[in-house]
Amino acid sequence: MNPAQAVERSSTRLYRDCLRLVDHIASKSPKGQQLRLILRTEFKKNMGETDPVKIEALKGGAIRGLSNYLVHESGSNDPQLKKRMEAVKTHALADLKQRQQERDGKR
């Protein structure tokens, strides 16, 4: 099997695994339907990509996106996790604001 076939096969496997995961975490709910639509759209948009490095980056992004969704959903059910997520969000926003101010000051 040549490298292009291996990448194609692993991308197909990732797509199927992502669809299964969406079915598992959101089933037939409106959230699940929206996740499936986003998933299909993203995979179709990048279907013609042939650069193995870019494909690996896209695959990593798909995995991170679903992981972030799972953390977000579990945070809404776990008060401690929700509190920590809010603290991280507050810190990240403050950091972003500081970087923007530094960038604006350099202009």
Coordinates of C-alpha atoms in Angstrom, one line a residue:
M1 CA 0.0 0.0 0.0
N2 CA 1.5 3.3 -1.0
P3 CA 1.4 6.4 1.4
A4 CA -1.4 8.1 -0.5
Q5 CA -3.6 5.0 0.0
A6 CA -2.7 4.8 3.7
V7 CA -3.7 8.5 4.2
E8 CA -6.9 8.0 2.3
R9 CA -7.8 4.9 4.3
S10 CA -7.0 6.5 7.7
S11 CA -9.0 9.6 6.7
T12 CA -12.0 7.5 5.8
R13 CA -11.6 5.6 9.1
L14 CA -11.5 8.9 11.0
Y15 CA -14.6 10.1 9.3
R16 CA -16.5 7.0 10.2
D17 CA -15.2 7.0 13.7
C18 CA -16.3 10.7 14.1
L19 CA -19.8 9.9 12.8
R20 CA -20.0 7.0 15.3
L21 CA -18.9 9.2 18.1
V22 CA -21.4 11.9 17.2
D23 CA -24.1 9.2 17.2
H24 CA -22.9 8.0 20.6
I25 CA -22.7 11.4 22.3
A26 CA -25.7 13.2 20.7
S27 CA -27.7 10.5 19.0
K28 CA -30.7 12.0 17.0
S29 CA -30.9 15.3 19.0
P30 CA -30.7 18.6 17.2
K31 CA -27.1 19.0 18.5
G32 CA -26.2 15.6 17.0
Q33 CA -27.8 16.7 13.7
Q34 CA -25.8 19.9 13.7
L35 CA -22.5 18.1 14.6
R36 CA -23.1 15.6 11.7
L37 CA -23.7 18.5 9.3
I38 CA -20.5 20.3 10.5
L39 CA -18.5 17.0 10.2
R40 CA -19.8 16.2 6.7
T41 CA -19.2 19.8 5.5
E42 CA -15.6 19.9 6.8
F43 CA -14.7 16.5 5.4
K44 CA -16.3 17.4 2.0
K45 CA -14.6 20.8 1.9
N46 CA -11.2 19.2 2.3
M47 CA -11.8 16.0 0.3
G48 CA -9.5 17.0 -2.5
E49 CA -6.5 17.8 -0.2
T50 CA -3.4 15.8 -1.2
D51 CA -0.7 17.2 1.0
P52 CA -0.1 14.6 3.7
V53 CA 1.1 17.2 6.2
K54 CA -2.1 19.3 5.7
I55 CA -4.2 16.2 6.0
E56 CA -2.7 15.2 9.3
A57 CA -3.3 18.8 10.6
L58 CA -6.9 18.6 9.5
K59 CA -7.3 15.2 11.1
G60 CA -5.8 16.6 14.3
G61 CA -8.2 19.5 14.2
A62 CA -11.2 17.1 13.8
I63 CA -10.1 15.1 16.8
R64 CA -9.5 18.2 18.9
G65 CA -12.9 19.6 18.0
L66 CA -14.7 16.5 19.1
S67 CA -12.6 16.3 22.3
N68 CA -13.4 19.9 23.1
Y69 CA -17.1 19.3 22.6
L70 CA -17.0 16.3 24.9
V71 CA -15.2 18.4 27.6
H72 CA -17.7 21.2 27.1
E73 CA -20.7 18.9 27.4
S74 CA -19.3 17.1 30.5
G75 CA -18.6 20.5 32.1
S76 CA -22.3 21.4 31.9
N77 CA -23.1 18.4 34.1
D78 CA -20.1 18.6 36.6
P79 CA -20.1 21.7 38.8
Q80 CA -16.4 21.5 39.6
L81 CA -15.4 21.1 36.0
K82 CA -17.7 23.9 35.0
K83 CA -16.1 26.2 37.6
R84 CA -12.6 25.3 36.3
M85 CA -13.6 25.8 32.7
E86 CA -14.9 29.3 33.6
A87 CA -11.6 30.1 35.3
V88 CA -9.6 29.0 32.2
K89 CA -11.9 31.0 30.0
T90 CA -11.5 34.1 32.1
H91 CA -7.7 33.7 32.1
A92 CA -7.6 33.1 28.4
L93 CA -9.7 36.2 27.7
A94 CA -7.5 38.3 29.9
D95 CA -4.4 37.0 28.2
L96 CA -5.9 37.7 24.8
K97 CA -6.8 41.3 25.8
Q98 CA -3.3 41.9 27.1
R99 CA -1.7 40.6 23.9
Q100 CA -4.0 42.9 21.9
Q101 CA -3.1 45.9 24.0
E102 CA 0.6 45.1 23.6
R103 CA 0.2 44.7 19.8
D104 CA -1.8 48.0 19.6
G105 CA 1.0 49.7 21.7
K106 CA 3.6 48.6 19.2
R107 CA 1.9 50.3 16.2

